Amino acid sequence: MERLVRSCYKKKSGYVFARKAEEIAREYGIDRIARLASNENPEPVSPAVREAAEKALLTVNRYPDERVNILMNALRSHYGDYHFVTGVGMDGVIETIIRTLVEPREKVVISAPTFSFYALAAMGQGAEIVTVPREADFSVNVKSLIKAAKEAKITVMCSPNNPTGNATSPETVTEILEGIDGVLFLDNAYVEFSDYDYLPLMKKHENLILGRTFSKVHSLAGLRIGYAFTPRWLPPWYNRAGTPFAVNSVSAAAAAASLSDTTHAERYIAQVKRWRKRFESEVKFPVLPSDANFVMVDVAPHTSDEVVESLARKGVVVRSCRSFLGLDDHYIRVSVGDDWENERFLQEINSL
């Protein structure tokens, strides 16, 4: 019966996950693992967020609000009069936007190397995927991107970019928006850790979507909830294409409460900025400048997989960048975690 599986999934691998901390702990007999592979916030949620989630848990015998009003109201209260859509993580938002706009064999353009799920979501819709390589310093090749994006329904960029960490200026984003015919989906999953603000562009451009997530600064990775700022015209069509009741009651309540917890967010942002500087100055390998809650490290002459395995044996989990299209096999990505995790990483990476 496997003949029934679509050929695109037979030819292409799925999303490549980092190794689980629990697996490494069992394999090497290590009690305490430094989890620095998945760009998570190591700090648990605040009591207010936990209380909101527990209260919502009492209602899960009923379907959630299909309009997700508790979160929509919180987003408007926090950011102002914008238009929003929500989804099961940033991945769910990306998938639904592509489903809403892209017909089979229509073009989706991606600035690479970057997060692999963009291409997986486009492939699932039967789109033609065009990747545009970034420059040698991983900045966006604006002219090539605009040229490739002619007649494309969606162009996808990530800023700050995963896994390279660098951000693209609003001025450059404006140049791209004015040069393309379709929509620009700008993934802002890590924007809270940068100094750039792209929201003013929403008032000027009807072809911009800004994707956001609660998985990073808000400590809600396990609840899988994302959202996006969209043009006025998009939400009715997005909701028509979306999976019914996609965002569950507990996730929506927790996310809404987390928007008011500014102290929690500010504390982790400060932690990230402090440790990015330390990584850049103290790691013996070249560390690329980053505007995200992670850094990318060039571990040549070692390969990325060699270093990932060596660190795992010492109880430090980092991400190999081998699976990112367009990256040479000598980069690793390292999240900013708790102080003890970061110190362990510094000790072990410098012992290689």
Coordinates of C-alpha atoms in Angstrom, one line a residue:
M1 CA 0.0 0.0 0.0
E2 CA 3.0 2.3 0.2
R3 CA 2.6 3.0 -3.5
L4 CA -0.2 5.4 -2.4
V5 CA 2.3 7.7 -0.7
R6 CA 3.0 10.9 -2.7
S7 CA 6.2 10.8 -4.6
C8 CA 7.5 14.1 -3.1
Y9 CA 7.7 12.5 0.3
K10 CA 9.5 9.5 -1.1
K11 CA 12.1 11.7 -2.8
K12 CA 12.6 14.2 0.1
S13 CA 13.3 13.6 3.7
G14 CA 11.1 15.2 6.4
Y15 CA 12.1 17.7 9.1
V16 CA 15.4 16.8 10.7
F17 CA 15.1 16.9 14.5
A18 CA 18.0 17.4 17.0
R19 CA 18.7 14.4 19.2
K20 CA 16.6 14.1 22.3
A21 CA 18.2 15.0 25.6
E22 CA 16.6 12.0 27.2
E23 CA 18.2 9.6 24.7
I24 CA 21.6 11.1 25.2
A25 CA 21.2 10.8 29.0
R26 CA 20.4 7.1 28.7
E27 CA 23.1 6.4 26.1
Y28 CA 25.9 8.0 28.0
G29 CA 24.7 7.7 31.6
I30 CA 24.6 11.5 32.2
D31 CA 22.1 12.9 34.7
R32 CA 22.1 16.5 33.7
I33 CA 21.9 17.5 30.0
A34 CA 22.5 21.0 28.7
R35 CA 19.7 21.4 26.2
L36 CA 21.0 24.0 23.7
A37 CA 19.7 22.6 20.4
S38 CA 16.1 23.9 19.9
N39 CA 16.2 27.7 20.7
E40 CA 13.9 27.3 23.7
N41 CA 13.5 29.6 26.7
P42 CA 14.9 27.5 29.6
E43 CA 12.8 29.4 32.1
P44 CA 9.4 27.9 33.0
V45 CA 6.3 30.1 32.6
S46 CA 5.2 32.5 35.3
P47 CA 2.5 31.7 37.9
A48 CA 0.0 33.9 36.0
V49 CA 0.5 32.0 32.8
R50 CA 0.2 28.7 34.6
E51 CA -3.0 29.8 36.4
A52 CA -4.5 30.8 33.1
A53 CA -3.6 27.4 31.5
E54 CA -5.0 25.5 34.5
K55 CA -8.2 27.4 34.3
A56 CA -8.6 26.7 30.6
L57 CA -7.9 23.0 31.2
L58 CA -11.2 22.7 33.1
T59 CA -13.0 23.5 29.8
V60 CA -11.3 21.1 27.4
N61 CA -14.3 18.8 27.3
R62 CA -15.7 21.4 24.9
Y63 CA -14.3 22.5 21.6
P64 CA -12.2 25.7 21.8
D65 CA -13.4 29.1 20.5
E66 CA -13.0 28.9 16.8
R67 CA -12.2 32.6 16.7
V68 CA -9.6 32.4 19.5
N69 CA -11.0 35.6 20.9
I70 CA -9.1 35.5 24.2
L71 CA -5.8 35.6 22.3
M72 CA -7.0 37.9 19.5
N73 CA -8.1 40.5 22.1
A74 CA -4.9 40.1 24.0
L75 CA -2.8 40.6 20.8
R76 CA -4.8 43.8 20.0
S77 CA -4.4 45.1 23.5
H78 CA -0.7 44.5 23.5
Y79 CA 0.2 45.6 19.9
G80 CA -2.6 47.9 18.8
D81 CA -5.0 47.9 15.9
Y82 CA -3.5 45.2 13.6
H83 CA -5.0 42.2 11.9
F84 CA -4.0 38.7 13.1
V85 CA -4.2 35.0 12.4
T86 CA -3.2 32.2 14.6
G87 CA -2.0 28.6 14.2
V88 CA -0.3 25.6 15.8
G89 CA 3.1 27.1 16.1
M90 CA 4.7 29.2 13.5
D91 CA 4.7 26.0 11.4
G92 CA 0.9 25.9 11.4
V93 CA 0.7 29.6 10.3
I94 CA 3.1 29.1 7.5
E95 CA 1.4 25.9 6.3
T96 CA -2.1 27.6 6.3
I97 CA -0.9 30.7 4.5
I98 CA 0.7 28.6 1.7
R99 CA -2.5 26.5 1.6
T100 CA -4.6 29.7 1.3
L101 CA -2.6 31.4 -1.5
V102 CA -0.6 28.8 -3.5
E103 CA -2.0 26.6 -6.2
P104 CA -0.1 23.4 -7.2
R105 CA 2.9 24.2 -9.4
E106 CA 2.9 27.9 -8.5
K107 CA 6.1 29.4 -7.3
V108 CA 7.3 29.9 -3.7
V109 CA 10.7 31.6 -3.4
I110 CA 12.8 31.1 -0.3
S111 CA 16.0 32.9 0.8
A112 CA 18.4 30.2 1.9
P113 CA 20.0 28.8 4.0
T114 CA 17.1 29.0 6.4
F115 CA 14.4 27.0 8.4
S116 CA 13.7 23.9 6.4
F117 CA 9.9 23.8 7.1
Y118 CA 9.2 26.5 4.6
A119 CA 10.1 24.2 1.7
L120 CA 8.4 21.2 3.3
A121 CA 5.1 23.2 3.6
A122 CA 5.4 24.5 0.0
M123 CA 6.2 20.9 -1.2
G124 CA 3.1 19.7 0.6
Q125 CA 1.0 22.1 -1.4
G126 CA 2.6 21.0 -4.7
A127 CA 4.3 24.3 -5.2
E128 CA 7.4 24.9 -7.3
I129 CA 10.1 25.8 -4.8
V130 CA 12.9 28.2 -5.8
T131 CA 15.7 28.8 -3.3
V132 CA 17.8 31.9 -3.6
P133 CA 21.3 31.6 -2.0
R134 CA 22.3 34.4 0.4
E135 CA 25.6 36.2 0.1
A136 CA 28.8 34.8 1.6
D137 CA 28.2 36.8 4.8
F138 CA 24.6 35.3 4.9
S139 CA 23.0 38.7 4.1
V140 CA 20.1 38.6 1.7
N141 CA 20.9 38.8 -2.0
V142 CA 18.2 41.4 -2.8
K143 CA 18.5 41.6 -6.5
S144 CA 18.5 37.9 -7.0
L145 CA 15.6 37.4 -4.6
I146 CA 13.5 40.1 -6.4
K147 CA 14.3 38.6 -9.8
A148 CA 13.4 35.1 -8.7
A149 CA 10.2 36.3 -7.1
K150 CA 8.6 37.6 -10.2
E151 CA 5.3 35.8 -10.6
A152 CA 5.7 34.1 -7.3
K153 CA 2.7 34.0 -4.9
I154 CA 4.9 34.0 -1.8
T155 CA 8.5 34.9 -1.0
V156 CA 9.8 33.7 2.3
M157 CA 12.5 35.2 4.5
C158 CA 13.5 34.8 8.1
S159 CA 14.8 37.7 10.1
P160 CA 16.7 37.2 12.4
N161 CA 17.5 34.2 10.2
N162 CA 17.5 30.6 11.4
P163 CA 20.2 29.2 11.7
T164 CA 22.7 32.0 10.8
G165 CA 21.3 34.5 13.3
N166 CA 21.7 37.7 11.3
A167 CA 18.8 40.1 10.8
T168 CA 17.8 42.0 7.7
S169 CA 17.1 45.7 8.1
P170 CA 13.6 47.2 7.6
E171 CA 15.0 49.3 4.7
T172 CA 16.1 46.1 2.9
V173 CA 12.8 44.5 3.6
T174 CA 11.1 47.6 2.1
E175 CA 13.1 47.3 -1.0
I176 CA 12.1 43.7 -1.4
L177 CA 8.4 44.4 -0.8
E178 CA 8.4 47.1 -3.4
G179 CA 10.2 44.9 -5.9
I180 CA 8.0 41.8 -5.8
D181 CA 4.5 41.1 -7.1
G182 CA 3.3 38.6 -4.5
V183 CA 3.4 38.4 -0.7
L184 CA 6.5 38.5 1.5
F185 CA 6.2 36.2 4.5
L186 CA 8.8 37.5 7.0
D187 CA 9.4 35.0 9.8
N188 CA 10.0 37.1 13.0
A189 CA 10.3 34.2 15.4
Y190 CA 13.4 35.7 17.0
V191 CA 12.6 39.4 16.5
E192 CA 12.4 40.1 20.3
F193 CA 16.1 39.5 20.6
S194 CA 17.0 42.0 17.9
D195 CA 16.9 45.8 17.7
Y196 CA 14.7 45.9 14.6
D197 CA 11.0 46.7 14.5
Y198 CA 9.2 45.7 11.3
L199 CA 5.7 46.6 12.5
P200 CA 5.7 50.1 11.0
L201 CA 6.0 48.4 7.6
M202 CA 2.5 46.8 8.1
K203 CA 0.9 50.2 7.7
K204 CA 2.5 50.8 4.4
H205 CA 2.5 47.5 2.6
E206 CA -0.5 45.2 1.7
N207 CA 1.8 42.4 0.7
L208 CA 3.6 41.8 4.0
I209 CA 3.0 39.1 6.6
L210 CA 5.0 39.1 9.8
G211 CA 5.1 35.6 11.5
R212 CA 5.6 35.4 15.3
T213 CA 5.6 32.6 17.9
F214 CA 5.1 32.1 21.6
S215 CA 7.7 29.3 21.6
K216 CA 10.8 31.5 22.3
V217 CA 10.7 34.5 24.5
H218 CA 7.3 33.5 26.1
S219 CA 8.5 29.9 27.1
L220 CA 5.5 28.2 25.4
A221 CA 7.3 25.9 23.0
G222 CA 5.4 22.9 24.3
L223 CA 2.0 24.4 23.7
R224 CA 2.7 25.1 20.0
I225 CA 1.1 28.4 19.3
G226 CA 2.0 30.9 16.6
Y227 CA 0.5 34.0 15.1
A228 CA 1.0 36.5 12.3
F229 CA 0.4 40.2 11.6
T230 CA -1.4 40.2 8.2
P231 CA -2.9 42.7 5.7
R232 CA -6.6 43.4 6.2
W233 CA -7.6 41.3 3.2
L234 CA -6.1 38.0 4.3
P235 CA -7.8 36.7 7.6
P236 CA -11.2 35.8 6.0
W237 CA -9.5 33.6 3.4
Y238 CA -7.0 32.2 5.9
N239 CA -9.8 31.2 8.2
R240 CA -11.6 29.5 5.3
A241 CA -8.5 27.4 4.5
G242 CA -7.5 26.7 8.1
T243 CA -8.0 23.5 10.1
P244 CA -11.1 23.9 12.3
F245 CA -10.4 24.5 16.0
A246 CA -6.6 24.4 15.4
V247 CA -5.6 26.4 18.4
N248 CA -6.6 24.6 21.6
S249 CA -8.1 26.4 24.7
V250 CA -5.1 25.9 27.0
S251 CA -2.6 27.2 24.5
A252 CA -4.8 30.3 23.7
A253 CA -5.3 31.1 27.4
A254 CA -1.6 30.7 28.3
A255 CA -0.4 32.8 25.3
A256 CA -2.9 35.6 26.1
A257 CA -1.6 35.7 29.7
S258 CA 2.0 35.6 28.6
L259 CA 1.6 38.9 26.7
S260 CA 1.2 40.7 30.0
D261 CA 4.2 39.1 31.6
T262 CA 6.7 41.6 30.3
T263 CA 9.2 40.9 33.2
H264 CA 9.5 37.3 32.1
A265 CA 10.3 38.3 28.5
E266 CA 12.7 41.1 29.4
R267 CA 14.6 38.8 31.7
Y268 CA 15.3 36.2 29.1
I269 CA 16.1 38.9 26.4
A270 CA 18.7 40.3 28.7
Q271 CA 20.1 36.8 29.3
V272 CA 20.4 36.2 25.6
K273 CA 22.2 39.5 24.8
R274 CA 24.7 38.9 27.7
W275 CA 25.5 35.4 26.6
R276 CA 25.7 36.1 22.9
K277 CA 28.6 38.5 23.7
R278 CA 30.3 35.9 25.8
F279 CA 30.0 33.2 23.2
E280 CA 31.4 35.6 20.6
S281 CA 34.4 36.4 22.8
E282 CA 35.1 33.1 24.6
V283 CA 34.4 30.3 22.1
K284 CA 37.7 29.3 20.4
F285 CA 35.9 28.8 17.0
P286 CA 34.5 31.7 14.9
V287 CA 31.0 32.7 16.2
L288 CA 28.9 34.6 13.7
P289 CA 27.2 37.8 14.9
S290 CA 23.6 37.0 16.0
D291 CA 20.4 38.9 16.6
A292 CA 18.6 35.8 17.8
N293 CA 18.6 33.6 21.0
F294 CA 21.2 31.4 19.4
V295 CA 24.6 31.7 17.7
M296 CA 26.0 29.8 14.7
V297 CA 29.6 28.5 15.2
D298 CA 32.0 27.5 12.4
V299 CA 33.7 24.4 13.8
A300 CA 36.0 23.8 10.8
P301 CA 38.2 21.7 10.3
H302 CA 35.7 19.5 12.3
T303 CA 32.4 18.6 10.7
S304 CA 29.2 19.6 12.4
D305 CA 28.1 16.0 13.1
E306 CA 31.5 15.3 14.7
V307 CA 31.2 18.2 17.1
V308 CA 27.6 17.5 17.9
E309 CA 28.5 13.9 18.8
S310 CA 31.5 14.9 20.9
L311 CA 29.5 17.4 22.8
A312 CA 26.7 15.0 23.4
R313 CA 29.1 12.6 25.0
K314 CA 29.8 15.4 27.5
G315 CA 26.1 16.1 28.1
V316 CA 25.7 19.1 25.9
V317 CA 23.1 19.0 23.1
V318 CA 23.6 21.4 20.2
R319 CA 22.2 21.4 16.6
S320 CA 24.1 20.3 13.6
C321 CA 23.4 22.6 10.6
R322 CA 24.2 19.9 8.1
S323 CA 20.5 19.6 7.1
F324 CA 20.1 23.3 6.3
L325 CA 20.2 23.7 2.5
G326 CA 23.1 25.8 1.4
L327 CA 25.3 25.5 4.5
D328 CA 28.7 23.7 4.4
D329 CA 29.1 20.8 6.8
H330 CA 31.0 22.7 9.5
Y331 CA 28.5 24.8 11.3
I332 CA 26.6 24.2 14.6
R333 CA 23.8 26.2 16.1
V334 CA 23.8 26.8 19.9
S335 CA 20.9 28.2 21.9
V336 CA 21.3 30.5 24.9
G337 CA 20.2 28.5 27.9
D338 CA 20.5 28.7 31.6
D339 CA 23.9 30.0 33.0
W340 CA 25.1 26.5 33.9
E341 CA 24.2 25.1 30.5
N342 CA 26.1 28.0 28.7
E343 CA 29.1 27.5 31.0
R344 CA 29.1 23.8 30.3
F345 CA 29.0 24.5 26.6
L346 CA 31.9 26.9 26.8
Q347 CA 34.0 24.4 28.8
E348 CA 33.3 21.5 26.4
I349 CA 33.6 23.3 23.0
N350 CA 36.9 24.8 24.0
S351 CA 38.2 21.4 25.0
L352 CA 37.9 20.1 21.5

